[in-house]
Coordinates of C-alpha atoms in Angstrom, one line a residue:
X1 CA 0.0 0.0 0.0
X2 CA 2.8 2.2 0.5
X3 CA 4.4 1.7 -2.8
X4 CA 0.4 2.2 -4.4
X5 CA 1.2 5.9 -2.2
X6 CA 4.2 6.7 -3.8
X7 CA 3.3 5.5 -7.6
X8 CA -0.3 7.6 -7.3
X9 CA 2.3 10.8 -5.9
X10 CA 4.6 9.9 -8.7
X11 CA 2.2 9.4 -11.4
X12 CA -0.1 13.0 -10.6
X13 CA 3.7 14.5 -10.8
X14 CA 4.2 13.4 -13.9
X15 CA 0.6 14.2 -15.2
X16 CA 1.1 17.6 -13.4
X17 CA 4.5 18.1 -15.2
X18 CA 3.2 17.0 -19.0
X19 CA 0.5 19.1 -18.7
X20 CA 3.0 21.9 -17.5
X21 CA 5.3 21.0 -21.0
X22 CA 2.0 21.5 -22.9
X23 CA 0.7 24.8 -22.0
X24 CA 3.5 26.5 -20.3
X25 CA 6.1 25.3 -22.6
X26 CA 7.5 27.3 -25.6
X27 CA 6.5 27.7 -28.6
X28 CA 8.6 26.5 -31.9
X29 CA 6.3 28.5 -34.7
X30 CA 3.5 30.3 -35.3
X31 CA 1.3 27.8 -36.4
X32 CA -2.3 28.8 -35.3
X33 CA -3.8 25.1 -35.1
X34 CA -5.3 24.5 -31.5
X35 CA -3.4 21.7 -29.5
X36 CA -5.2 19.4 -27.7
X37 CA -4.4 17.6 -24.5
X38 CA -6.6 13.9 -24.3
X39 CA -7.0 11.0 -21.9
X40 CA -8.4 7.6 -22.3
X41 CA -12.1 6.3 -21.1
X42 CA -11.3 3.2 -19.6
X43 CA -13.4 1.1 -16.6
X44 CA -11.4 1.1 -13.5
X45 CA -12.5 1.6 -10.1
X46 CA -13.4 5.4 -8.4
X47 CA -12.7 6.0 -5.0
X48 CA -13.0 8.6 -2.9
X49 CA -10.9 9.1 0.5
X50 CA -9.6 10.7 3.4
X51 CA -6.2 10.5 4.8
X52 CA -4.4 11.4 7.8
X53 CA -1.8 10.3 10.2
X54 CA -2.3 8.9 13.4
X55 CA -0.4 6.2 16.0
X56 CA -1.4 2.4 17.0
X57 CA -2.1 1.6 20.3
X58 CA -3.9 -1.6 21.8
X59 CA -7.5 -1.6 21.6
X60 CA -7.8 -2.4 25.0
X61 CA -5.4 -2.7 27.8
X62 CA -6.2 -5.0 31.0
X63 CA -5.5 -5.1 35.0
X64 CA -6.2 -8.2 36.0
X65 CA -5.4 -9.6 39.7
X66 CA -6.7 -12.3 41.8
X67 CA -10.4 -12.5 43.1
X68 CA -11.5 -9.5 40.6
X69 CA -12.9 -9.7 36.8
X70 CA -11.0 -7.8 34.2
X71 CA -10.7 -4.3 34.3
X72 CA -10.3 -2.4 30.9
X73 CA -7.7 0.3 31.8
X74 CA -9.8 3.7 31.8
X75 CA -13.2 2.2 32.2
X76 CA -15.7 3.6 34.9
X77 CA -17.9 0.5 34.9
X78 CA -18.9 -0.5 38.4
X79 CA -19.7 -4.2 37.3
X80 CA -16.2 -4.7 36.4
X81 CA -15.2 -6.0 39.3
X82 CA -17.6 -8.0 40.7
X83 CA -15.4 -8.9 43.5
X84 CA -13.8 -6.2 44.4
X85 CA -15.4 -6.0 48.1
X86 CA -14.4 -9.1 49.4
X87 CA -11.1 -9.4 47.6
X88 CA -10.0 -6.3 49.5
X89 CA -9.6 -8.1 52.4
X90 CA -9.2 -11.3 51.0
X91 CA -5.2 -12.7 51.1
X92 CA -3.9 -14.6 47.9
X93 CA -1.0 -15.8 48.1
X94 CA 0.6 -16.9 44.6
X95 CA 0.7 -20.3 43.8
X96 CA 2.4 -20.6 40.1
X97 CA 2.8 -17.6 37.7
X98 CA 3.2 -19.2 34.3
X99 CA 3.8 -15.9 32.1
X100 CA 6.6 -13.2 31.8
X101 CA 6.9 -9.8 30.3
X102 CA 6.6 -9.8 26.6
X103 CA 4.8 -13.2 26.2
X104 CA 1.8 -13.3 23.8
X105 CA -0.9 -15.5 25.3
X106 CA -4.3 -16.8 23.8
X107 CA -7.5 -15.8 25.3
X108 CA -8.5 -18.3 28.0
X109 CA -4.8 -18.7 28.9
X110 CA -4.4 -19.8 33.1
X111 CA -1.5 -17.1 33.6
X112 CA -1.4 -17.4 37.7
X113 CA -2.6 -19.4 40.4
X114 CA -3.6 -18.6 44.4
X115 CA -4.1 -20.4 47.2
X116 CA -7.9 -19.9 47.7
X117 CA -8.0 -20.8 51.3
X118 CA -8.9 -17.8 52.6
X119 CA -11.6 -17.1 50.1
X120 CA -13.3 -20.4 50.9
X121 CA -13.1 -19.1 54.5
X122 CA -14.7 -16.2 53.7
X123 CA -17.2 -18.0 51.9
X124 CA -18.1 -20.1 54.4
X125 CA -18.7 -17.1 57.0
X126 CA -20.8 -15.2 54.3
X127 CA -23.1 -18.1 54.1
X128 CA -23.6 -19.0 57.8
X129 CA -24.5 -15.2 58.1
X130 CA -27.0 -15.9 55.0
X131 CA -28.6 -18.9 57.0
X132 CA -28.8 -16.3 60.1
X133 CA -30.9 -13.9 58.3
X134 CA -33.1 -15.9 57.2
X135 CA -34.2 -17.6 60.2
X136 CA -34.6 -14.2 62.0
X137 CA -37.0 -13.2 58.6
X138 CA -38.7 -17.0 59.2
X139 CA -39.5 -16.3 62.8
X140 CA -40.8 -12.3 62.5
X141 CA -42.8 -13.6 59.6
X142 CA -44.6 -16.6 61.9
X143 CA -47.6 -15.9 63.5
X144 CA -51.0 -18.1 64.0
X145 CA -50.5 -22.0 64.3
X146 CA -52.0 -23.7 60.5
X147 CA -55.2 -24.2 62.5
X148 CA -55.7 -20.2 63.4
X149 CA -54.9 -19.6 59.7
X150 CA -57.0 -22.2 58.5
X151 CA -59.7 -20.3 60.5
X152 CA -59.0 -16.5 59.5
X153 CA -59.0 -18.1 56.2
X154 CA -62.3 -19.4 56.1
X155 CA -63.7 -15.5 56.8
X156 CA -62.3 -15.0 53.1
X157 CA -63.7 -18.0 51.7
X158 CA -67.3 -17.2 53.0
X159 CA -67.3 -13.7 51.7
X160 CA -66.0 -14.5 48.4
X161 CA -68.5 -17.4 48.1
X162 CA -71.4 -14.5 49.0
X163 CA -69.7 -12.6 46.3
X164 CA -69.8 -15.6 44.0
X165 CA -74.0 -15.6 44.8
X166 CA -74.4 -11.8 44.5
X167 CA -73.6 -12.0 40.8
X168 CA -75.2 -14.6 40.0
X169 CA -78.3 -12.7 41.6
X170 CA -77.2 -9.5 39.2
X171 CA -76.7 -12.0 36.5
X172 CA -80.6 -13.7 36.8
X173 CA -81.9 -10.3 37.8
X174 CA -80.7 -8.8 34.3
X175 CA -82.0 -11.6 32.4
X176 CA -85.5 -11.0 33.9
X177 CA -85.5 -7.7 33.3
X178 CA -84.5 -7.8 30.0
X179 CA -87.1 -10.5 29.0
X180 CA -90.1 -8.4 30.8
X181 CA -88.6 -4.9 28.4
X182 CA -88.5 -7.0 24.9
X183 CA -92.1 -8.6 26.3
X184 CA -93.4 -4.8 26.5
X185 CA -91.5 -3.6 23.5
X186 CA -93.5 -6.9 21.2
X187 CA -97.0 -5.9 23.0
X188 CA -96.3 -2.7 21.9
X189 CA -95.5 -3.0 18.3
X190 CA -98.3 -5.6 17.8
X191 CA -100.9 -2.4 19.3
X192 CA -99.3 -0.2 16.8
X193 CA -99.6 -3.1 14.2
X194 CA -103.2 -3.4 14.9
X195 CA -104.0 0.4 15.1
X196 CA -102.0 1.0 11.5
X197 CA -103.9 -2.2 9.7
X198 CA -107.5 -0.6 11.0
X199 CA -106.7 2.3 9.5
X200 CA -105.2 1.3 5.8
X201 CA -108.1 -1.5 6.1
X202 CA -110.7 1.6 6.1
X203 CA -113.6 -0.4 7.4
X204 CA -112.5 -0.1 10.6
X205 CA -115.9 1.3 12.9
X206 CA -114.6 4.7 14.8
X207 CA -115.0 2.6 17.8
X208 CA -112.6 0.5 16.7
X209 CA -109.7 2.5 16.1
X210 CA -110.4 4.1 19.2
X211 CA -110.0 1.2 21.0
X212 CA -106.8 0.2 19.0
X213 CA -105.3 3.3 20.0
X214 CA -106.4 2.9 23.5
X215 CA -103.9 -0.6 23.2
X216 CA -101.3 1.1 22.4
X217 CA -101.0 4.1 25.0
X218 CA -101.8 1.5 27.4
X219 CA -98.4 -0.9 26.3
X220 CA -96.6 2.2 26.0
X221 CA -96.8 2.5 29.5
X222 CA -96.4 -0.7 30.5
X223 CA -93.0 -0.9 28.4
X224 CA -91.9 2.6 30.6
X225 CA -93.3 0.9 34.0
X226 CA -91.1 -2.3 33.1
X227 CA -87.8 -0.3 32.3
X228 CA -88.2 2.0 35.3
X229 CA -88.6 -1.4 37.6
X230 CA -85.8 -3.0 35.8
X231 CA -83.6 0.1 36.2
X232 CA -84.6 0.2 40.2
X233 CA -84.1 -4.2 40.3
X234 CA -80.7 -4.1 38.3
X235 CA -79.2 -0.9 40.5
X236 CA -80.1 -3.3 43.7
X237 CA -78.1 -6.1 42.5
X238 CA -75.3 -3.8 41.7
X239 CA -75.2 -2.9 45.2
X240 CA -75.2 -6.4 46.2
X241 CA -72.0 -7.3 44.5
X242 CA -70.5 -3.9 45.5
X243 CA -71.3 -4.8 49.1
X244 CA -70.1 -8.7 49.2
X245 CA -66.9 -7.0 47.3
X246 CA -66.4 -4.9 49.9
X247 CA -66.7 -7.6 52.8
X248 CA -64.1 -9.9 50.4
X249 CA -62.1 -7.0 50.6
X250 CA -62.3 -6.4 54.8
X251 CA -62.0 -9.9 55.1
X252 CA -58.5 -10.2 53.2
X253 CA -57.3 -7.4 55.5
X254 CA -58.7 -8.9 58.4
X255 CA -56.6 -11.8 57.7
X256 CA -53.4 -10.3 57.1
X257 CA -53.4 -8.2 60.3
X258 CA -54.3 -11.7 62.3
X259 CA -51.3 -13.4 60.5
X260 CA -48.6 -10.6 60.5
X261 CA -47.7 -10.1 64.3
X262 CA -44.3 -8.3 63.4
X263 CA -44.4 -4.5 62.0
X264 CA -44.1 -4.2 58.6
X265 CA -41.0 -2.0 58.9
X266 CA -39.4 -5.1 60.9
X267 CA -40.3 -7.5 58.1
X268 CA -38.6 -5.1 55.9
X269 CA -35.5 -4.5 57.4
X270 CA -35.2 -8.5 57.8
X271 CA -35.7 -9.0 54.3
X272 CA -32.9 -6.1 52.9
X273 CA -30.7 -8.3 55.3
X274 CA -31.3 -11.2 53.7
X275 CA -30.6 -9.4 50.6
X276 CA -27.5 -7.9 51.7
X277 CA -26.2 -11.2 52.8
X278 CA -27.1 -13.6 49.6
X279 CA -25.2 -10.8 47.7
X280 CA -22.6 -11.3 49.9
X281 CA -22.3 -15.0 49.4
X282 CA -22.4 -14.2 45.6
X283 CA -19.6 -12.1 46.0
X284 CA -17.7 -14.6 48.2
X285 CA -18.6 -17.2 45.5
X286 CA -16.9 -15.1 42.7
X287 CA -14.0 -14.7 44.6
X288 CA -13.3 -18.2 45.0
X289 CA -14.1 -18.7 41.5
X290 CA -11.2 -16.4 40.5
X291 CA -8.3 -17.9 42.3
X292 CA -6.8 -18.1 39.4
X293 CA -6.1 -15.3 36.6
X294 CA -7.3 -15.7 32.8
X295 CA -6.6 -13.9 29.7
X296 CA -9.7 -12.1 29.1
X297 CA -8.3 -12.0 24.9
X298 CA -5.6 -12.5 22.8
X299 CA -2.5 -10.5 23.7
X300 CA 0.8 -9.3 25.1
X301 CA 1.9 -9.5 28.7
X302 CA 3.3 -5.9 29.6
X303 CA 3.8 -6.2 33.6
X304 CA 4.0 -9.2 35.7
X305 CA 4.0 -8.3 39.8
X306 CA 3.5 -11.3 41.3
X307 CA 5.9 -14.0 43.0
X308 CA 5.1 -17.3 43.9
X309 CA 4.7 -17.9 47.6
X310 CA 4.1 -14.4 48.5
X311 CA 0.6 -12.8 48.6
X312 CA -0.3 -11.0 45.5
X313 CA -0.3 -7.0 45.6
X314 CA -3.6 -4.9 46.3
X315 CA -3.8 -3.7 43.1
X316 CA -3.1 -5.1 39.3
X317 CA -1.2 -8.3 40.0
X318 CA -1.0 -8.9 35.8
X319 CA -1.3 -5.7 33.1
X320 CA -1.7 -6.9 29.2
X321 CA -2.9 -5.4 25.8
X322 CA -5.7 -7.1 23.8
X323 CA -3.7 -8.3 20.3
X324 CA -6.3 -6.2 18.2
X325 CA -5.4 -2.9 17.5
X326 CA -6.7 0.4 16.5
X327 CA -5.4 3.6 15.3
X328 CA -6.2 7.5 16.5
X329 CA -5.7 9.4 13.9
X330 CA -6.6 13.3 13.4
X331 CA -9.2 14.5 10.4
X332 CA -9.5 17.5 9.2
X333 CA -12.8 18.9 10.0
X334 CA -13.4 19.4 6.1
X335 CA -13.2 15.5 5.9
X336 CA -15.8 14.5 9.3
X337 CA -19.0 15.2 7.0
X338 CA -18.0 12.1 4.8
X339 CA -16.5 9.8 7.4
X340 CA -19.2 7.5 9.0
X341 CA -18.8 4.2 11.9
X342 CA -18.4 1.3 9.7
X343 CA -15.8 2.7 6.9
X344 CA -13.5 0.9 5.4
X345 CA -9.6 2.1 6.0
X346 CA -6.2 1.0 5.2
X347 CA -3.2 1.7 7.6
X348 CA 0.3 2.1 6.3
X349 CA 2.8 1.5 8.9
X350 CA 5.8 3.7 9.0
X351 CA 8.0 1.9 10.5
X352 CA 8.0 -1.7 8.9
X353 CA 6.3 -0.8 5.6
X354 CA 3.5 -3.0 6.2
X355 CA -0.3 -2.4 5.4
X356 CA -3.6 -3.3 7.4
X357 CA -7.2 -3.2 6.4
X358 CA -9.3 -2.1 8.9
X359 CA -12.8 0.0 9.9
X360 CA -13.5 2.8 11.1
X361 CA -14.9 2.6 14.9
X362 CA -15.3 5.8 16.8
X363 CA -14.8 9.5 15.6
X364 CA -14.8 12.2 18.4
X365 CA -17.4 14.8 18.8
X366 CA -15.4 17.0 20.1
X367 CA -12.2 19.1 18.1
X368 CA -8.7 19.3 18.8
X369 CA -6.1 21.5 17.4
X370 CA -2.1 21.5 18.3
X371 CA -0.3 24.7 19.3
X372 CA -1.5 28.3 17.5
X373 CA -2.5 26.3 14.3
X374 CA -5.7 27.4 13.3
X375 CA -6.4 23.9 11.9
X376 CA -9.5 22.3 13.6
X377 CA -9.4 18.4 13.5
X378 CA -11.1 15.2 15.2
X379 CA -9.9 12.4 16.6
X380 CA -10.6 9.5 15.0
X381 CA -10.5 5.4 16.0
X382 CA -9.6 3.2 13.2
X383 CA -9.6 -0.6 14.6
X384 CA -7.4 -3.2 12.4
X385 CA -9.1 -5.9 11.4
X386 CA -5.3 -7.8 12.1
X387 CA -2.4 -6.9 13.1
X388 CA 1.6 -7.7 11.4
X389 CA 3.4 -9.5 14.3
X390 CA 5.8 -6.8 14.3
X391 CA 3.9 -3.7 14.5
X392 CA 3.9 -2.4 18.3
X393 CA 1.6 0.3 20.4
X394 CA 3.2 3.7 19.9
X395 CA 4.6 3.3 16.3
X396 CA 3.6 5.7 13.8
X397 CA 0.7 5.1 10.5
X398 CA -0.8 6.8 7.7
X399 CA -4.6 6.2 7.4
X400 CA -6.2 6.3 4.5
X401 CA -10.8 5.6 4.9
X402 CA -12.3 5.2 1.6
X403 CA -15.5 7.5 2.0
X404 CA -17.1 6.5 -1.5
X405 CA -16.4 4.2 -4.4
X406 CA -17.9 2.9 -8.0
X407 CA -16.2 -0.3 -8.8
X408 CA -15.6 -1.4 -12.4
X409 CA -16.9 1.4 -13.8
X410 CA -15.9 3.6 -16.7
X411 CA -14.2 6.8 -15.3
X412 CA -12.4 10.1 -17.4
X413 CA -10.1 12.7 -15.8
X414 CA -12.6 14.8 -13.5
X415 CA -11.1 17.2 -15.5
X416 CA -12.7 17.0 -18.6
X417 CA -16.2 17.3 -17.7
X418 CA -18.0 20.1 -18.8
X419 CA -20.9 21.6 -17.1
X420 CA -22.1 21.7 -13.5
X421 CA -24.9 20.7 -11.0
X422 CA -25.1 17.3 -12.5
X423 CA -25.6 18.7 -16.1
X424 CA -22.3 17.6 -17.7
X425 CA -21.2 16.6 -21.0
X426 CA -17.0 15.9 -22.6
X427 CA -15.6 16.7 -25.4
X428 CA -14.7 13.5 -27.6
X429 CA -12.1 13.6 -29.9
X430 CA -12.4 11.3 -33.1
X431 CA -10.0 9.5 -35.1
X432 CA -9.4 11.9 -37.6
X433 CA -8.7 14.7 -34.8
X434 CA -12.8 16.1 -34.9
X435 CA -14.0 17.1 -31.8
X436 CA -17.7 16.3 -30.2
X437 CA -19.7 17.8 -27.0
X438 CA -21.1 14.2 -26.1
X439 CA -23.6 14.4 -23.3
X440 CA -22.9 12.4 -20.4
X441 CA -24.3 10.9 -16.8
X442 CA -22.0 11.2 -14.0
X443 CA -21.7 9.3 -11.2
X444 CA -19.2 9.6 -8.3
X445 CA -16.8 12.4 -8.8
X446 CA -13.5 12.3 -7.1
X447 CA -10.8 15.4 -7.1
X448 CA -9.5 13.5 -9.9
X449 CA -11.8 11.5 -11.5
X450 CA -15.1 11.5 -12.4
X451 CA -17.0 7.9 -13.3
X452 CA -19.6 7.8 -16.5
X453 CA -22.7 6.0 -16.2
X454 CA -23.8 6.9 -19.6
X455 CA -22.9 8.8 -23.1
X456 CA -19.0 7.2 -23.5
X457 CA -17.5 4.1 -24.6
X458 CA -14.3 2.5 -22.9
X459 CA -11.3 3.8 -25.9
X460 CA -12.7 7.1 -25.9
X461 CA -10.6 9.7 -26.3
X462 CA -12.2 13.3 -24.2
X463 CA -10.2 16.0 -24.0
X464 CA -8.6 17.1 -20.6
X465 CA -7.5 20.6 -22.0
X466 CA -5.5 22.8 -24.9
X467 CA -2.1 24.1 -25.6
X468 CA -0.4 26.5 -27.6
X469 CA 0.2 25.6 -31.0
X470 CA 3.7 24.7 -32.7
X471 CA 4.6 24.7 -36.1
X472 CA 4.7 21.0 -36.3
X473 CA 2.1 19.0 -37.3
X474 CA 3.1 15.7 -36.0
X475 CA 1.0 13.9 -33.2
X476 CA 2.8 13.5 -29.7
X477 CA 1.4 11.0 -27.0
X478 CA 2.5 11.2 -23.3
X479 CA 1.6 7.9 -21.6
X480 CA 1.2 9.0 -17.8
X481 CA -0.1 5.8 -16.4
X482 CA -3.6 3.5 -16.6
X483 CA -6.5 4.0 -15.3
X484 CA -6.3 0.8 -12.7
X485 CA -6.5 0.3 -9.3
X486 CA -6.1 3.2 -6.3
X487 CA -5.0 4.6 -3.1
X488 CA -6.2 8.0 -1.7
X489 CA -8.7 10.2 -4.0
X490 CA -8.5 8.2 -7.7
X491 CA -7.9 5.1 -9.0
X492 CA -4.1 4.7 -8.0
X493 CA -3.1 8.1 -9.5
X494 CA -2.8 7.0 -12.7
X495 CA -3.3 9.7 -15.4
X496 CA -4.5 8.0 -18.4
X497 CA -3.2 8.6 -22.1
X498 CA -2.5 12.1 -22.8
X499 CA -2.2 13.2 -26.7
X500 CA -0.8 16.5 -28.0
X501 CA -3.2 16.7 -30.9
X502 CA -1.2 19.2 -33.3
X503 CA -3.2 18.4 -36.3
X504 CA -5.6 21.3 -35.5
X505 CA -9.1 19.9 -36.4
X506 CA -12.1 21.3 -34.7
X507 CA -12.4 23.4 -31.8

């Protein structure tokens, strides 16, 4: 990847400097024909990038001592250590170290042994003071003998039971009255049938309709007598089942204040101790579990303190970086609108010349800048997807994070579009030395080069710009490199073909 750097910086020089020949150089005549400078069409990939510089480090660097999980150097996390309490006052003394400084272990790795007596002590005193707590919770939670329950019980069950017969009761009384409403609503539609079939019949006697409308004023009042009496029956066995709810109710507190003969604050402070104390067991538990020290990942032993047969220090007995690592490197703040979590990066490694692929896995909200330089920048955390075997924390790399790309795609010097705002066409340049305005459609556009979706042919010829004339009329070509492959902002640097066109032709 380094060497791609160098050829892409190499080759733009010498596209830069043939260019420079063309329209700078001087001129040998006073020929008038215009000069043309061109560039091949050819599929390649585009890609877009941004670089900086930046160092390696570990991705994560761990204390790790008897008793305690592993702690990731820096991090705040209270559950870290799940341990910690009783290792504090917890002895170890060291069994067996099996690593020294410098040696790369696998994740899993044993790397020390303790003698866990004193944890297993501690264990056992955690739980006895478990088994203490919850006797005294046992004996302020007692109160009547099973027969006394049994008997406050039955309060509950006889409530509930006139509860269970009160809405049955509501139930029934709703059906009557619902039957005894559609019985007054049919005896009044079949008056109102009667009275309408008098009339339409129209030999009906006067007497007769009166008596037909007689029938129905009479079951019109019977149909509001029934639904004011089903109204006044259905509101009574409401208040039945509100009332053996409410006696279900005073019985189940009844109950509980016969069966509870400590305070509930007592019952409460029993029951945080027994809370307290099986978390202390846990605890205890862990502790013993971790009489011996792992390696939480793949990785480099950087400090060893411990010594077998004396007790292990307080603090870190073991300090190691995690194999995986990860570069922080400094963007400009003209490159943070492109760069997203999840980018693609390659890392050039000053000092063994090596390259890494890697992602992009963190970028800083907040700006740095160095000394008076009015240069705002971000940190940014590239992680390496490997790592060489010879590349240590500290050393120095170039980071490159591809932001965009259009692979195998045909692509012409960015500079010979014409047009802007997505409106672009190129000027094509024939065989016989004619050129054409040939509309095209752009996709990605680099600072170099610009990829076609539409309107050109691989073997094109487009112009990248004009020179003075010369007297001559010979055709020069400038091969500045090929449109293939690509580190940074292009495809690799390369320049394409460039032609001197001296044959004049059209403009």
């Amino acid at each position: 990847m380094r060497l791609k750097i160098l050829a892409a910086i190499g080759l733009i020089v010498v596209g830069v400097a043939a260019i420079g020949i063309v329209v700078v150089g001087p001129s040998f005549g006073s020929g008038s024909a215009v000069q043309y400078i061109t560039a091949t069409a050819a599929v390649t990939n585009v890609t877009q990038s941004a670089a900086a510089t930046g160092s390696l480090a570990a991705s994560a660097t761990y204390g790790l001592a008897f008793g305690k999980n592993p702690v990731i150097a820096g991090s705040s996390s209270s559950s870290s250590s799940a341990a910690s309490n009783n290792s504090a006052s917890t002895s170890w003394p060291v069994s067996s170290v099996s690593v020294k400084v410098g040696d790369s272990v696998t994740k899993g790795q044993v790397l020390a042994v303790a003698d866990s007596a004193s944890a297993t002590q501690a264990l056992s005193a955690a739980q006895s003071n478990l088994a203490i707590a919850q006797a005294r919770l046992a004996s302020d939670q007692g109160g009547l003998t099973p027969i006394n329950k049994a008997m406050a019980k039955l309060s509950i069950t006889q409530a509930e039971q006139q509860l269970s017969n009160a809405k049955v009761s509501q139930s029934d009384t709703r059906y009557q009255n619902n039957l005894s409403i559609a019985n007054a609503n049919t005896a009044l539609s079949q008056a109102k049938a009667t009275l309408a079939a008098d009339k339409a019949s129209g030999t009906a006697t006067p007497q007769q309709i009166s008596q037909d409308e007689a029938a129905v004023t009479n079951a019109g009042q019977n149909l509001t007598q029934t639904k004011a009496k089903a109204t006044q029956s259905n509101n009574q066995s409401a208040q039945g089942v509100a009332s053996a709810s409410l006696s279900v109710t005073s019985a189940e507190q009844g109950y509980q204040s016969k069966v509870a003969p400590a305070p509930a604050l007592t019952i409460l402070s029993d029951e945080a101790s027994v809370a307290s104390a099986q978390t202390a067991v846990a605890s205890a538990q862990t502790t013993v579990n971790l009489a011996q020290i792992s390696a939480p990942s793949d990785g480099t032993i950087t400090v060893v303190s411990l010594v077998p047969g004396i007790d292990a220090p307080s603090g870190d007995a073991i300090d190691m970086e995690a194999n995986q690592m990860q570069v922080t490197a400094s963007f400009a703040e003209t490159s943070l609108p492109s760069l997203k979590v999840g980018q693609a990066a390659s890392i050039a490694i000053t000092a063994t010349g090596e390259t890494a692929t890697g992602k992009l896995t963190e970028i800083s909200p907040v700006a740095s800048s160095s000394g008076s330089s009015s240069v705002v920048t971000y940190p940014v955390v590239i992680t390496l997807d490997s790592t060489p075997a010879d590349v240590k924390s500290g050393m120095s790399a170039s980071v490159s994070i591809t932001t965009a790309e259009a692979d195998n795609v045909l692509a012409v010097p960015a500079i010979a579009l014409v047009g802007a705002n997505g409106s672009y066409s190129v000027r094509v340049m024939g065989s016989d030395g004619t050129i054409t305005d040939v509309p095209v459609t752009v996709g990605l556009i680099t600072t170099q080069y610009a990829a076609i979706t539409s309107g050109l042919n691989a073997g094109d010829s487009v112009v990248t710009g004009t020179s003075s004339p010369r007297t001559s009329t010979a055709s020069t070509t400038t091969n500045a490199g090929s449109l293939t492959g690509g580190f940074g902002g292009g495809f690799g640097g390369g320049g394409g073909t460039f032609t001197r066109n001296r044959t004049g032709g059209q403009p």
